[in-house]
Amino acid sequence: MSTPLSTTDPLVGLGWTAELASSIGPDESDLLPARVAASHGIAVTLWTREGVRNGPLAAALSEPPAVGDWVLARAPDLAGDWAVQRLLPRRTQFVRHASGQETRAQVIAANIDRVLVATGLDGDFNHRRLERYLLALATSGAATTLVLTKADQCSDVASYRRQAEALAPTVVVSARTGEGMDALRALIPAGSTVALVGSSGVGKSTLVNALMGGERASTGAVRSFDNKGRHTTTHREMFVVPGAGVVVDTPGMRGLEPWADDGTLAALDAMFQEVSEAALGCRFTDCDHMTSPDCAVRDGVRAGTLAPERVRSWVTLRDELNQQAVLRAERAAKLALKAKKGRRG
């Protein structure tokens, strides 16, 4: 049974739990828990019981910590830095396929209770992009809410709200007028952690500033202005919202490719249930639903029972996940062969 935590422990408000405390081994009594507030490659910014500290990473870490991770650190050295020694188990995580040619997972945020997917009502709304986010988050373990920003710049909010609500729970906000901000704040209760994601320019940083009651202090991540003079986030970083929980602000994502883990294909079929069920009627099990003969999916499109844009999304995402699985298998085979040759040598 987990030992109850002290209500005066400052880490509790940052998401520290009895379960995390119980994962500390008896031989780790000299290490102290901390939460990763920002990552800088070979070092991280940590939230500790003593305040904000820098933390260089030990070479023996199983993987680099992500923003939101809980770690054990040795503190402090002569420079006052906390050397990160071990990554504690993650409760939830938002993972995507890393950008670039290499087939690997990238953890966007860890130990999050909810992900707020922001999209602007100033011309940014993209149904297909939202489907990608929802698929990427389907196996994260976190709840998902769509946040329609810049409501004051849209003359047809009701239409976009209906489209979004057909996909996931939705709130409509305007940081400028304050519309919907109370509903947004209610999604970030004290002790919880919420990640805010979306494309560049949708107003994520503006929302965080509004939640914080003004321009907030950075945890150390680099910030810059884009070519339109907008304040943009260039690193993931966390902030404590006064009277509420923790928010992870993330850089805008130009593209999002979901990571194909064990449950992603099943989640895809559940998201597009009418299409995946129709595909069971195809003559061939490897039907591509584009040119293969006797395709029940194309029959459904012709009959008007399947929406062509939903079919295209399902086919595109399914093909991406399958191709990713092939590349990962090829990479694993190459690594196994290399290891085998190394043992012989």
Short mmCIF file of C-alpha atoms in Angstrom, two decimals:
data_model
loop_
_atom_site.label_atom_id
_atom_site.label_comp_id
_atom_site.label_asym_id
_atom_site.label_seq_id
_atom_site.Cartn_x
_atom_site.Cartn_y
_atom_site.Cartn_z
CA MET A 1 0.00 0.00 0.00
CA SER A 2 1.28 3.48 -0.88
CA THR A 3 2.19 5.81 1.96
CA PRO A 4 -0.02 8.95 1.99
CA LEU A 5 1.80 12.08 0.88
CA SER A 6 2.15 15.20 2.98
CA THR A 7 -0.26 17.91 1.87
CA THR A 8 2.50 20.45 2.47
CA ASP A 9 4.87 18.79 -0.01
CA PRO A 10 5.33 21.35 -2.84
CA LEU A 11 5.78 18.53 -5.34
CA VAL A 12 2.18 17.34 -4.81
CA GLY A 13 0.86 20.44 -6.56
CA LEU A 14 3.15 19.60 -9.47
CA GLY A 15 1.70 16.10 -9.88
CA TRP A 16 3.79 14.03 -7.45
CA THR A 17 1.86 10.95 -6.31
CA ALA A 18 2.14 8.15 -3.78
CA GLU A 19 2.60 5.71 -6.67
CA LEU A 20 5.64 7.63 -7.87
CA ALA A 21 7.03 7.78 -4.35
CA SER A 22 6.65 4.01 -4.00
CA SER A 23 8.77 3.47 -7.13
CA ILE A 24 11.88 4.80 -5.36
CA GLY A 25 14.07 1.87 -4.35
CA PRO A 26 15.61 1.39 -0.88
CA ASP A 27 19.06 1.90 -2.38
CA GLU A 28 18.01 5.28 -3.81
CA SER A 29 17.42 7.09 -0.52
CA ASP A 30 20.20 9.54 -1.38
CA LEU A 31 18.38 10.63 -4.57
CA LEU A 32 15.70 13.30 -4.69
CA PRO A 33 12.61 13.49 -6.93
CA ALA A 34 12.20 16.29 -9.43
CA ARG A 35 10.07 17.05 -12.46
CA VAL A 36 11.44 17.99 -15.88
CA ALA A 37 10.11 21.46 -16.73
CA ALA A 38 12.18 22.00 -19.88
CA SER A 39 14.72 20.02 -21.89
CA HIS A 40 17.93 21.39 -23.38
CA GLY A 41 19.51 18.27 -24.90
CA ILE A 42 22.29 17.27 -22.50
CA ALA A 43 20.61 18.97 -19.55
CA VAL A 44 17.15 19.76 -18.23
CA THR A 45 15.45 22.36 -16.07
CA LEU A 46 14.02 20.72 -12.96
CA TRP A 47 11.27 21.59 -10.54
CA THR A 48 12.40 20.45 -7.10
CA ARG A 49 11.30 20.93 -3.51
CA GLU A 50 14.00 23.60 -3.30
CA GLY A 51 12.83 25.46 -6.41
CA VAL A 52 13.97 25.54 -10.05
CA ARG A 53 17.34 23.87 -10.66
CA ASN A 54 19.51 22.83 -13.60
CA GLY A 55 20.08 19.13 -14.13
CA PRO A 56 22.78 17.58 -16.34
CA LEU A 57 21.91 14.07 -17.52
CA ALA A 58 23.77 10.95 -16.42
CA ALA A 59 25.22 8.93 -19.28
CA ALA A 60 23.51 5.75 -18.07
CA LEU A 61 19.93 7.00 -18.52
CA SER A 62 17.73 4.54 -20.42
CA GLU A 63 16.37 7.36 -22.61
CA PRO A 64 16.36 11.16 -22.58
CA PRO A 65 13.76 12.63 -20.22
CA ALA A 66 10.80 14.43 -21.78
CA VAL A 67 9.05 17.49 -20.43
CA GLY A 68 6.71 16.28 -17.69
CA ASP A 69 8.87 13.32 -16.70
CA TRP A 70 9.64 12.62 -13.06
CA VAL A 71 13.28 11.80 -12.34
CA LEU A 72 15.55 11.01 -9.44
CA ALA A 73 18.54 13.32 -9.13
CA ARG A 74 21.63 13.62 -6.98
CA ALA A 75 21.78 17.09 -5.48
CA PRO A 76 23.59 19.33 -5.47
CA ASP A 77 27.16 19.47 -6.78
CA LEU A 78 29.52 22.40 -6.22
CA ALA A 79 27.85 24.29 -9.06
CA GLY A 80 24.44 23.73 -7.49
CA ASP A 81 23.31 21.43 -10.30
CA TRP A 82 21.18 18.33 -9.76
CA ALA A 83 22.58 15.36 -11.70
CA VAL A 84 19.69 13.32 -13.11
CA GLN A 85 20.24 9.61 -12.36
CA ARG A 86 17.02 7.78 -13.22
CA LEU A 87 13.77 8.23 -15.08
CA LEU A 88 10.70 7.21 -13.06
CA PRO A 89 7.88 5.22 -14.73
CA ARG A 90 5.59 7.24 -16.98
CA ARG A 91 1.88 7.16 -16.28
CA THR A 92 0.92 8.57 -19.68
CA GLN A 93 2.77 9.97 -22.68
CA PHE A 94 2.05 11.76 -25.95
CA VAL A 95 4.25 10.19 -28.62
CA ARG A 96 4.63 10.95 -32.31
CA HIS A 97 6.86 9.71 -35.09
CA ALA A 98 9.94 11.93 -34.95
CA SER A 99 10.46 14.29 -37.86
CA GLY A 100 13.22 13.39 -40.30
CA GLN A 101 14.21 10.16 -42.00
CA GLU A 102 14.88 8.03 -38.94
CA THR A 103 12.06 5.77 -37.75
CA ARG A 104 11.83 6.50 -34.04
CA ALA A 105 9.35 7.70 -31.46
CA GLN A 106 9.49 11.18 -29.97
CA VAL A 107 7.86 11.84 -26.60
CA ILE A 108 6.22 15.27 -26.70
CA ALA A 109 5.10 15.29 -23.06
CA ALA A 110 4.91 12.76 -20.23
CA ASN A 111 2.65 12.22 -17.23
CA ILE A 112 -0.15 14.35 -18.63
CA ASP A 113 -3.80 14.08 -17.65
CA ARG A 114 -5.22 15.86 -20.67
CA VAL A 115 -4.08 17.18 -24.04
CA LEU A 116 -5.63 20.37 -25.37
CA VAL A 117 -5.43 20.41 -29.18
CA ALA A 118 -5.65 24.05 -30.25
CA THR A 119 -6.78 25.15 -33.69
CA GLY A 120 -7.55 28.69 -34.77
CA LEU A 121 -10.84 29.99 -36.13
CA ASP A 122 -8.98 32.56 -38.23
CA GLY A 123 -8.52 30.19 -41.18
CA ASP A 124 -6.46 27.48 -39.47
CA PHE A 125 -9.26 24.93 -38.91
CA ASN A 126 -8.34 21.68 -40.66
CA HIS A 127 -10.49 18.60 -40.13
CA ARG A 128 -7.86 16.16 -41.42
CA ARG A 129 -5.15 17.62 -39.17
CA LEU A 130 -7.39 17.22 -36.12
CA GLU A 131 -7.94 13.56 -37.03
CA ARG A 132 -4.17 13.09 -37.00
CA TYR A 133 -3.86 14.58 -33.54
CA LEU A 134 -6.70 12.46 -32.20
CA LEU A 135 -5.14 9.29 -33.62
CA ALA A 136 -1.71 10.16 -32.20
CA LEU A 137 -3.33 10.72 -28.81
CA ALA A 138 -5.61 7.67 -28.87
CA THR A 139 -3.09 5.47 -27.04
CA SER A 140 -1.54 8.21 -24.87
CA GLY A 141 -3.60 7.42 -21.78
CA ALA A 142 -4.59 11.10 -21.52
CA ALA A 143 -7.98 12.68 -22.17
CA THR A 144 -8.27 14.91 -25.24
CA THR A 145 -10.15 18.18 -25.73
CA LEU A 146 -10.22 20.32 -28.87
CA VAL A 147 -9.76 24.05 -28.24
CA LEU A 148 -11.06 26.40 -30.94
CA THR A 149 -9.11 29.63 -30.47
CA LYS A 150 -9.61 33.18 -31.77
CA ALA A 151 -13.40 32.93 -31.62
CA ASP A 152 -13.56 36.73 -31.88
CA GLN A 153 -12.13 36.49 -35.41
CA CYS A 154 -14.77 34.08 -36.77
CA SER A 155 -18.30 34.82 -38.00
CA ASP A 156 -19.44 31.18 -38.06
CA VAL A 157 -18.30 29.75 -34.73
CA ALA A 158 -21.34 27.46 -34.41
CA SER A 159 -20.50 25.58 -37.62
CA TYR A 160 -16.91 24.93 -36.59
CA ARG A 161 -18.01 23.94 -33.11
CA ARG A 162 -20.36 21.29 -34.58
CA GLN A 163 -17.57 19.88 -36.77
CA ALA A 164 -15.15 19.72 -33.83
CA GLU A 165 -17.67 18.22 -31.41
CA ALA A 166 -18.26 15.40 -33.90
CA LEU A 167 -14.62 14.44 -33.29
CA ALA A 168 -14.00 15.11 -29.58
CA PRO A 169 -15.11 17.24 -26.61
CA THR A 170 -14.62 20.89 -27.56
CA VAL A 171 -14.30 24.32 -25.97
CA VAL A 172 -14.38 27.62 -27.86
CA VAL A 173 -12.21 30.44 -26.53
CA SER A 174 -10.92 33.91 -27.21
CA ALA A 175 -7.95 35.06 -25.17
CA ARG A 176 -8.67 38.63 -26.29
CA THR A 177 -12.29 38.82 -25.10
CA GLY A 178 -12.07 36.17 -22.37
CA GLU A 179 -14.77 34.01 -23.96
CA GLY A 180 -14.51 30.39 -22.82
CA MET A 181 -11.47 30.97 -20.60
CA ASP A 182 -13.28 29.84 -17.44
CA ALA A 183 -14.26 26.59 -19.18
CA LEU A 184 -10.65 26.13 -20.29
CA ARG A 185 -9.30 26.76 -16.79
CA ALA A 186 -11.76 24.19 -15.41
CA LEU A 187 -9.94 21.56 -17.51
CA ILE A 188 -6.71 22.26 -15.58
CA PRO A 189 -7.55 21.44 -11.93
CA ALA A 190 -4.90 21.75 -9.23
CA GLY A 191 -2.52 18.79 -9.22
CA SER A 192 -3.17 17.93 -12.87
CA THR A 193 -0.94 18.38 -15.91
CA VAL A 194 -2.28 19.47 -19.28
CA ALA A 195 -0.34 19.70 -22.56
CA LEU A 196 -1.26 22.37 -25.10
CA VAL A 197 -0.47 21.39 -28.69
CA GLY A 198 -1.29 22.63 -32.18
CA SER A 199 0.12 24.32 -35.25
CA SER A 200 2.16 27.51 -35.16
CA GLY A 201 0.09 30.65 -34.94
CA VAL A 202 -3.03 29.18 -33.34
CA GLY A 203 -2.47 31.21 -30.18
CA LYS A 204 -1.15 28.61 -27.73
CA SER A 205 1.28 30.98 -26.03
CA THR A 206 -1.39 33.68 -25.90
CA LEU A 207 -3.70 31.23 -24.12
CA VAL A 208 -0.99 30.33 -21.61
CA ASN A 209 -0.34 34.02 -20.95
CA ALA A 210 -4.06 34.57 -20.37
CA LEU A 211 -4.23 31.61 -17.99
CA MET A 212 -1.18 32.91 -16.14
CA GLY A 213 -2.68 36.39 -15.85
CA GLY A 214 -0.06 38.04 -18.03
CA GLU A 215 3.36 37.47 -19.59
CA ARG A 216 4.85 34.55 -17.71
CA ALA A 217 8.43 33.90 -16.71
CA SER A 218 10.23 31.32 -18.81
CA THR A 219 11.64 28.16 -17.23
CA GLY A 220 14.72 28.63 -19.36
CA ALA A 221 13.53 27.51 -22.79
CA VAL A 222 14.44 29.73 -25.72
CA ARG A 223 11.69 31.91 -27.13
CA SER A 224 11.70 33.95 -30.32
CA PHE A 225 9.59 35.97 -32.71
CA ASP A 226 8.45 34.58 -36.04
CA ASN A 227 8.43 36.53 -39.29
CA LYS A 228 5.02 38.01 -38.44
CA GLY A 229 6.19 39.37 -35.12
CA ARG A 230 4.38 36.72 -33.09
CA HIS A 231 5.92 35.39 -29.89
CA THR A 232 6.60 31.72 -30.53
CA THR A 233 7.66 28.79 -28.38
CA THR A 234 10.78 27.01 -29.63
CA HIS A 235 11.08 24.45 -26.82
CA ARG A 236 8.55 22.54 -24.76
CA GLU A 237 8.24 24.04 -21.29
CA MET A 238 5.93 23.84 -18.25
CA PHE A 239 4.17 26.50 -16.24
CA VAL A 240 2.10 26.39 -13.06
CA VAL A 241 -1.23 28.16 -13.59
CA PRO A 242 -2.14 30.17 -10.46
CA GLY A 243 -4.93 28.40 -8.58
CA ALA A 244 -4.91 25.54 -11.08
CA GLY A 245 -2.60 22.84 -12.44
CA VAL A 246 0.41 22.60 -14.72
CA VAL A 247 0.41 23.48 -18.43
CA VAL A 248 2.98 22.20 -20.94
CA ASP A 249 3.37 24.73 -23.77
CA THR A 250 4.74 23.17 -26.96
CA PRO A 251 6.18 24.53 -30.22
CA GLY A 252 3.91 24.54 -33.24
CA MET A 253 4.03 21.29 -35.21
CA ARG A 254 4.33 21.65 -38.97
CA GLY A 255 3.35 18.03 -39.46
CA LEU A 256 2.23 15.21 -37.23
CA GLU A 257 2.73 11.56 -38.02
CA PRO A 258 1.21 9.26 -35.37
CA TRP A 259 3.51 6.65 -33.86
CA ALA A 260 2.41 3.11 -34.73
CA ASP A 261 2.35 1.32 -31.39
CA ASP A 262 0.38 -1.81 -30.54
CA GLY A 263 -2.96 -0.04 -30.29
CA THR A 264 -2.76 2.59 -33.01
CA LEU A 265 -4.22 0.55 -35.87
CA ALA A 266 -7.12 -0.53 -33.68
CA ALA A 267 -7.64 3.10 -32.64
CA LEU A 268 -7.65 4.13 -36.31
CA ASP A 269 -10.34 1.58 -37.13
CA ALA A 270 -12.39 2.74 -34.14
CA MET A 271 -12.13 6.39 -35.24
CA PHE A 272 -13.29 5.47 -38.75
CA GLN A 273 -15.59 2.65 -37.71
CA GLU A 274 -17.97 2.93 -40.66
CA VAL A 275 -15.05 2.66 -43.11
CA SER A 276 -13.19 -0.15 -41.34
CA GLU A 277 -16.39 -2.18 -41.01
CA ALA A 278 -17.18 -1.71 -44.70
CA ALA A 279 -13.65 -2.91 -45.54
CA LEU A 280 -14.50 -6.29 -44.03
CA GLY A 281 -16.69 -6.85 -47.09
CA CYS A 282 -13.85 -6.38 -49.59
CA ARG A 283 -13.03 -9.43 -51.71
CA PHE A 284 -9.30 -9.32 -50.94
CA THR A 285 -7.81 -8.99 -47.46
CA ASP A 286 -4.99 -6.84 -48.89
CA CYS A 287 -7.40 -4.55 -50.76
CA ASP A 288 -5.92 -1.08 -51.19
CA HIS A 289 -9.42 0.47 -51.44
CA MET A 290 -8.20 2.58 -54.33
CA THR A 291 -7.78 0.34 -57.38
CA SER A 292 -8.32 -3.23 -56.12
CA PRO A 293 -11.36 -4.98 -57.63
CA ASP A 294 -14.53 -5.82 -55.68
CA CYS A 295 -13.85 -3.16 -53.03
CA ALA A 296 -16.72 -2.73 -50.58
CA VAL A 297 -15.32 0.62 -49.44
CA ARG A 298 -15.49 2.13 -52.93
CA ASP A 299 -18.94 0.62 -53.31
CA GLY A 300 -19.95 2.48 -50.16
CA VAL A 301 -18.63 5.77 -51.54
CA ARG A 302 -20.56 5.28 -54.79
CA ALA A 303 -23.72 4.40 -52.85
CA GLY A 304 -23.35 7.50 -50.67
CA THR A 305 -23.07 5.55 -47.41
CA LEU A 306 -19.39 6.46 -46.90
CA ALA A 307 -17.97 9.98 -47.04
CA PRO A 308 -15.10 10.10 -49.58
CA GLU A 309 -13.01 12.44 -47.41
CA ARG A 310 -13.28 10.05 -44.44
CA VAL A 311 -12.25 7.15 -46.66
CA ARG A 312 -9.23 9.09 -47.94
CA SER A 313 -8.17 9.94 -44.39
CA TRP A 314 -8.50 6.34 -43.23
CA VAL A 315 -6.56 4.97 -46.22
CA THR A 316 -3.80 7.59 -45.88
CA LEU A 317 -3.33 7.06 -42.14
CA ARG A 318 -3.55 3.27 -42.43
CA ASP A 319 -0.89 3.23 -45.17
CA GLU A 320 1.39 5.49 -43.10
CA LEU A 321 1.10 3.21 -40.07
CA ASN A 322 1.71 0.07 -42.11
CA GLN A 323 4.73 1.60 -43.85
CA GLN A 324 6.12 2.71 -40.51
CA ALA A 325 5.75 -0.84 -39.18
CA VAL A 326 7.67 -2.18 -42.20
CA LEU A 327 10.51 0.32 -41.71
CA ARG A 328 10.73 -0.47 -38.00
CA ALA A 329 10.92 -4.20 -38.74
CA GLU A 330 13.68 -3.60 -41.29
CA ARG A 331 15.61 -1.44 -38.82
CA ALA A 332 15.25 -4.07 -36.08
CA ALA A 333 16.53 -6.75 -38.46
CA LYS A 334 19.57 -4.64 -39.37
CA LEU A 335 20.38 -3.99 -35.72
CA ALA A 336 20.04 -7.69 -34.91
CA LEU A 337 22.37 -8.60 -37.78
CA LYS A 338 24.89 -5.98 -36.67
CA ALA A 339 24.80 -7.31 -33.10
CA LYS A 340 25.27 -10.86 -34.35
CA LYS A 341 28.31 -9.86 -36.39
CA GLY A 342 29.69 -8.01 -33.38
CA ARG A 343 29.47 -11.15 -31.23
CA ARG A 344 31.29 -13.15 -33.88
CA GLY A 345 34.00 -10.53 -34.11
#
